Amino acid sequence: MESEPEICKHVIEILLGIEIDRIEIPQTERTMQESFESKSVRFDVYAKDSDRIFDVEMQTATSKKLAKRSRYYQSIIDVEHLTAGTDYDELKDVYIIFICLGDVFGEKLPVYTFENVCTENGRTKLNDRTFKVFFNADLCDKIDSKERRNFLAFLKANEARDDFTETLRSKLALAKKNMKWRRQYMTWEQTLKEYAKDAFDEGVRETARNNAISLLKKTSLLPEMIADCCGLSVEEVLELKENLQTEAVRT
């Protein structure tokens, strides 16, 4: 996505059903932070054209936090691009896209697209030009668009159904042979395994978090190792580490 902008461009076109003339060089794992004290975010794939910004996130586990996460991501993007003295009209259209392997909202839809709409009549749009789209790859065969259906099927089961997904599969094979890309692939593969673990009940999770905090305070182990030892995701460990650093600064 980062090294070949045309692939990134085509993926976004497939997902949103739009045309993009030209896309700026996309960035993977781009970090943004509104201020020193605010929570930072790391976008999986961040891209933009002349008047639109796209954030594409891969989500392997369903989570009730995704709705508010999408809200925060949008706010960070807006603040980043609206500098002091500029007009609100200069805000670009923002698309927050989550590609999920499961059904986040439980309504058995293959795609959920959200815009701000007037509650009283159910049709007047706020027209703030922000869009949040959640894909449910588990029901990809119910999607009308063949190209979109094929792409999500590829993500779900590495099943190439057309020329584009066959190209993606070939590039994945090449990437795995490249040592730099191989390390990234193995990290992603390990993350998938961590996300695949059954959710802990609240008591067990609290114990796991406490154990992780203890390891963060007393050792110099990498977050990935702590996550593996405690049964948490790397993201959770990084959040705990960030909280500890914030507390240290305040004290």
CSV table of C-alpha atoms in Angstrom, one decimal:
chain,number,residue,atom,x,y,z
A,1,MET,CA,0.0,0.0,0.0
A,2,GLU,CA,2.8,2.4,0.8
A,3,SER,CA,5.4,1.4,-1.8
A,4,GLU,CA,2.8,1.1,-4.6
A,5,PRO,CA,0.3,4.0,-4.4
A,6,GLU,CA,-1.6,2.7,-7.4
A,7,ILE,CA,-2.6,-0.4,-5.4
A,8,CYS,CA,-3.6,1.7,-2.5
A,9,LYS,CA,-5.6,3.9,-4.8
A,10,HIS,CA,-7.4,1.0,-6.4
A,11,VAL,CA,-8.2,-0.6,-3.0
A,12,ILE,CA,-9.9,2.6,-1.8
A,13,GLU,CA,-11.8,2.9,-5.1
A,14,ILE,CA,-13.0,-0.7,-4.7
A,15,LEU,CA,-14.1,-0.2,-1.1
A,16,LEU,CA,-15.9,3.1,-1.6
A,17,GLY,CA,-17.1,2.8,-5.1
A,18,ILE,CA,-15.5,6.1,-6.1
A,19,GLU,CA,-12.9,7.3,-8.6
A,20,ILE,CA,-9.7,8.9,-7.6
A,21,ASP,CA,-7.6,10.8,-10.1
A,22,ARG,CA,-4.4,10.8,-8.2
A,23,ILE,CA,-3.4,9.9,-4.7
A,24,GLU,CA,-0.5,11.2,-2.7
A,25,ILE,CA,2.0,8.8,-1.5
A,26,PRO,CA,0.2,6.8,1.2
A,27,GLN,CA,1.7,6.3,4.7
A,28,THR,CA,1.4,3.1,6.7
A,29,GLU,CA,1.4,3.2,10.5
A,30,ARG,CA,1.4,7.1,10.5
A,31,THR,CA,1.2,8.5,14.1
A,32,MET,CA,-0.7,11.7,14.9
A,33,GLN,CA,-1.2,13.4,18.2
A,34,GLU,CA,-3.2,16.6,18.9
A,35,SER,CA,-1.1,17.6,21.9
A,36,PHE,CA,1.5,16.2,24.3
A,37,GLU,CA,-1.2,15.2,26.8
A,38,SER,CA,-3.7,13.8,24.3
A,39,LYS,CA,-3.9,10.2,23.2
A,40,SER,CA,-1.9,9.5,20.0
A,41,VAL,CA,-3.3,7.4,17.2
A,42,ARG,CA,-1.5,5.2,14.6
A,43,PHE,CA,-3.3,4.8,11.3
A,44,ASP,CA,-2.8,1.5,9.4
A,45,VAL,CA,-3.0,3.2,6.0
A,46,TYR,CA,-3.3,7.0,5.7
A,47,ALA,CA,-3.8,8.5,2.2
A,48,LYS,CA,-5.3,11.6,0.6
A,49,ASP,CA,-6.1,13.2,-2.8
A,50,SER,CA,-6.8,16.9,-3.5
A,51,ASP,CA,-9.9,17.2,-1.3
A,52,ARG,CA,-10.3,13.9,0.5
A,53,ILE,CA,-8.5,12.0,3.3
A,54,PHE,CA,-8.7,8.3,3.8
A,55,ASP,CA,-7.9,6.1,6.8
A,56,VAL,CA,-8.0,2.4,6.2
A,57,GLU,CA,-7.8,0.1,9.2
A,58,MET,CA,-7.6,-3.7,9.3
A,59,GLN,CA,-9.5,-5.1,12.3
A,60,THR,CA,-9.2,-8.8,13.0
A,61,ALA,CA,-11.4,-8.9,16.1
A,62,THR,CA,-14.8,-7.3,16.7
A,63,SER,CA,-14.9,-4.6,19.4
A,64,LYS,CA,-17.5,-2.3,20.7
A,65,LYS,CA,-14.8,0.4,20.9
A,66,LEU,CA,-14.6,0.8,17.2
A,67,ALA,CA,-17.4,3.4,17.0
A,68,LYS,CA,-15.7,5.8,19.4
A,69,ARG,CA,-12.3,5.0,17.9
A,70,SER,CA,-13.6,6.1,14.5
A,71,ARG,CA,-14.9,9.3,16.1
A,72,TYR,CA,-11.5,10.1,17.7
A,73,TYR,CA,-9.6,9.2,14.5
A,74,GLN,CA,-11.8,11.7,12.5
A,75,SER,CA,-11.2,14.5,15.1
A,76,ILE,CA,-7.4,14.0,15.1
A,77,ILE,CA,-7.4,14.2,11.3
A,78,ASP,CA,-9.5,17.4,11.3
A,79,VAL,CA,-7.3,19.1,13.9
A,80,GLU,CA,-4.2,18.1,12.0
A,81,HIS,CA,-5.4,19.7,8.8
A,82,LEU,CA,-7.1,22.9,10.0
A,83,THR,CA,-4.5,25.3,11.1
A,84,ALA,CA,-5.1,28.6,12.9
A,85,GLY,CA,-6.6,31.3,10.7
A,86,THR,CA,-8.0,28.9,8.1
A,87,ASP,CA,-11.7,28.6,7.2
A,88,TYR,CA,-13.8,25.6,8.1
A,89,ASP,CA,-14.6,25.2,4.4
A,90,GLU,CA,-11.0,24.1,4.0
A,91,LEU,CA,-11.8,20.9,5.9
A,92,LYS,CA,-11.4,17.9,3.6
A,93,ASP,CA,-13.9,15.1,3.2
A,94,VAL,CA,-12.8,12.3,5.7
A,95,TYR,CA,-13.4,8.6,5.2
A,96,ILE,CA,-12.7,6.3,8.2
A,97,ILE,CA,-12.7,2.8,6.9
A,98,PHE,CA,-12.6,-0.3,9.0
A,99,ILE,CA,-12.1,-3.7,7.3
A,100,CYS,CA,-13.3,-6.2,9.8
A,101,LEU,CA,-13.3,-10.0,9.6
A,102,GLY,CA,-16.5,-10.2,11.7
A,103,ASP,CA,-19.8,-8.4,12.3
A,104,VAL,CA,-19.1,-5.3,14.5
A,105,PHE,CA,-22.7,-4.3,14.9
A,106,GLY,CA,-24.5,-7.7,14.9
A,107,GLU,CA,-27.1,-6.7,12.3
A,108,LYS,CA,-25.8,-9.2,9.7
A,109,LEU,CA,-24.9,-6.6,7.1
A,110,PRO,CA,-21.9,-6.9,4.9
A,111,VAL,CA,-21.3,-3.1,4.9
A,112,TYR,CA,-22.2,-0.4,7.4
A,113,THR,CA,-21.9,3.2,6.2
A,114,PHE,CA,-22.6,6.1,8.6
A,115,GLU,CA,-23.3,9.8,8.0
A,116,ASN,CA,-24.7,12.3,10.4
A,117,VAL,CA,-28.5,12.5,9.7
A,118,CYS,CA,-31.2,14.6,11.4
A,119,THR,CA,-33.0,12.4,14.0
A,120,GLU,CA,-36.4,14.2,13.5
A,121,ASN,CA,-37.0,13.4,9.9
A,122,GLY,CA,-34.4,10.7,9.2
A,123,ARG,CA,-33.3,12.2,5.9
A,124,THR,CA,-31.7,15.7,6.3
A,125,LYS,CA,-28.0,15.2,6.3
A,126,LEU,CA,-25.7,17.4,8.4
A,127,ASN,CA,-23.4,17.4,5.3
A,128,ASP,CA,-20.2,17.7,7.4
A,129,ARG,CA,-18.5,15.4,4.8
A,130,THR,CA,-17.4,12.8,7.2
A,131,PHE,CA,-18.0,9.1,6.5
A,132,LYS,CA,-17.4,6.0,8.6
A,133,VAL,CA,-17.6,2.7,6.8
A,134,PHE,CA,-17.3,-0.7,8.4
A,135,PHE,CA,-16.9,-3.8,6.2
A,136,ASN,CA,-17.9,-7.3,7.4
A,137,ALA,CA,-15.7,-9.7,5.4
A,138,ASP,CA,-17.5,-12.6,6.9
A,139,LEU,CA,-20.5,-11.7,4.7
A,140,CYS,CA,-18.6,-10.6,1.7
A,141,ASP,CA,-20.6,-12.8,-0.6
A,142,LYS,CA,-23.7,-10.7,0.0
A,143,ILE,CA,-22.0,-7.6,-1.4
A,144,ASP,CA,-23.4,-6.5,-4.8
A,145,SER,CA,-20.1,-5.2,-6.2
A,146,LYS,CA,-18.2,-8.2,-7.6
A,147,GLU,CA,-14.8,-6.4,-7.3
A,148,ARG,CA,-15.5,-5.5,-3.7
A,149,ARG,CA,-16.7,-9.0,-3.0
A,150,ASN,CA,-13.6,-10.5,-4.5
A,151,PHE,CA,-11.3,-8.2,-2.5
A,152,LEU,CA,-12.9,-9.0,0.8
A,153,ALA,CA,-12.9,-12.7,0.0
A,154,PHE,CA,-9.1,-12.4,-0.6
A,155,LEU,CA,-8.6,-10.8,2.8
A,156,LYS,CA,-10.8,-13.3,4.5
A,157,ALA,CA,-9.4,-16.5,3.0
A,158,ASN,CA,-6.5,-15.6,0.7
A,159,GLU,CA,-8.8,-16.6,-2.2
A,160,ALA,CA,-7.9,-14.8,-5.5
A,161,ARG,CA,-11.0,-14.5,-7.7
A,162,ASP,CA,-9.8,-11.9,-10.2
A,163,ASP,CA,-6.8,-10.4,-11.7
A,164,PHE,CA,-6.4,-7.7,-9.0
A,165,THR,CA,-6.5,-10.2,-6.1
A,166,GLU,CA,-4.2,-12.5,-8.0
A,167,THR,CA,-1.8,-9.6,-8.3
A,168,LEU,CA,-2.1,-9.0,-4.5
A,169,ARG,CA,-1.4,-12.6,-3.8
A,170,SER,CA,1.7,-12.6,-6.0
A,171,LYS,CA,3.0,-9.4,-4.3
A,172,LEU,CA,2.3,-11.0,-0.9
A,173,ALA,CA,4.4,-14.0,-1.9
A,174,LEU,CA,7.2,-11.7,-3.0
A,175,ALA,CA,7.0,-9.7,0.2
A,176,LYS,CA,7.4,-12.8,2.3
A,177,LYS,CA,10.6,-13.6,0.5
A,178,ASN,CA,12.0,-10.2,1.2
A,179,MET,CA,13.7,-10.1,4.6
A,180,LYS,CA,12.5,-6.6,5.6
A,181,TRP,CA,8.9,-7.4,4.5
A,182,ARG,CA,9.1,-10.9,6.0
A,183,ARG,CA,9.7,-9.4,9.5
A,184,GLN,CA,6.6,-7.1,9.0
A,185,TYR,CA,4.6,-10.1,7.8
A,186,MET,CA,5.6,-12.3,10.8
A,187,THR,CA,4.7,-9.4,13.2
A,188,TRP,CA,1.3,-9.2,11.6
A,189,GLU,CA,0.9,-12.9,11.7
A,190,GLN,CA,1.7,-13.0,15.4
A,191,THR,CA,-0.8,-10.1,16.0
A,192,LEU,CA,-3.5,-12.2,14.3
A,193,LYS,CA,-2.8,-15.1,16.7
A,194,GLU,CA,-3.0,-12.7,19.7
A,195,TYR,CA,-6.3,-11.3,18.6
A,196,ALA,CA,-7.6,-14.8,17.9
A,197,LYS,CA,-7.4,-15.7,21.6
A,198,ASP,CA,-10.6,-16.0,23.4
A,199,ALA,CA,-11.6,-12.9,25.4
A,200,PHE,CA,-10.8,-13.1,29.1
A,201,ASP,CA,-13.6,-12.5,31.6
A,202,GLU,CA,-13.2,-9.2,33.4
A,203,GLY,CA,-11.5,-10.7,36.5
A,204,VAL,CA,-8.9,-12.6,34.5
A,205,ARG,CA,-8.3,-9.6,32.2
A,206,GLU,CA,-7.7,-7.3,35.2
A,207,THR,CA,-5.1,-9.8,36.5
A,208,ALA,CA,-3.5,-9.9,33.1
A,209,ARG,CA,-3.3,-6.1,33.0
A,210,ASN,CA,-1.9,-5.9,36.5
A,211,ASN,CA,0.8,-8.4,35.5
A,212,ALA,CA,1.7,-6.4,32.5
A,213,ILE,CA,2.0,-3.2,34.5
A,214,SER,CA,4.3,-5.0,36.9
A,215,LEU,CA,6.5,-6.2,34.1
A,216,LEU,CA,6.6,-2.8,32.5
A,217,LYS,CA,7.7,-1.3,35.8
A,218,LYS,CA,10.3,-3.9,36.8
A,219,THR,CA,11.7,-5.1,33.4
A,220,SER,CA,12.8,-3.8,30.1
A,221,LEU,CA,11.0,-6.5,28.1
A,222,LEU,CA,9.6,-5.5,24.8
A,223,PRO,CA,5.8,-4.8,24.7
A,224,GLU,CA,5.4,-7.8,22.3
A,225,MET,CA,7.0,-10.1,24.8
A,226,ILE,CA,4.9,-8.8,27.7
A,227,ALA,CA,1.8,-9.1,25.6
A,228,ASP,CA,2.6,-12.7,24.9
A,229,CYS,CA,3.3,-13.5,28.5
A,230,CYS,CA,0.2,-11.9,29.9
A,231,GLY,CA,-2.2,-12.8,27.1
A,232,LEU,CA,-2.9,-9.2,26.1
A,233,SER,CA,-2.7,-7.5,22.7
A,234,VAL,CA,0.4,-5.4,21.9
A,235,GLU,CA,-2.0,-2.4,21.6
A,236,GLU,CA,-3.2,-2.9,25.2
A,237,VAL,CA,0.4,-3.1,26.5
A,238,LEU,CA,1.4,0.0,24.6
A,239,GLU,CA,-1.6,1.8,26.1
A,240,LEU,CA,-0.6,0.7,29.6
A,241,LYS,CA,2.9,1.8,29.0
A,242,GLU,CA,1.7,5.2,27.8
A,243,ASN,CA,-0.5,5.6,30.9
A,244,LEU,CA,2.5,4.8,33.2
A,245,GLN,CA,4.7,7.4,31.4
A,246,THR,CA,1.9,10.0,31.7
A,247,GLU,CA,1.6,9.3,35.4
A,248,ALA,CA,5.4,9.6,35.8
A,249,VAL,CA,5.4,13.0,34.1
A,250,ARG,CA,2.6,14.3,36.4
A,251,THR,CA,4.3,13.2,39.6
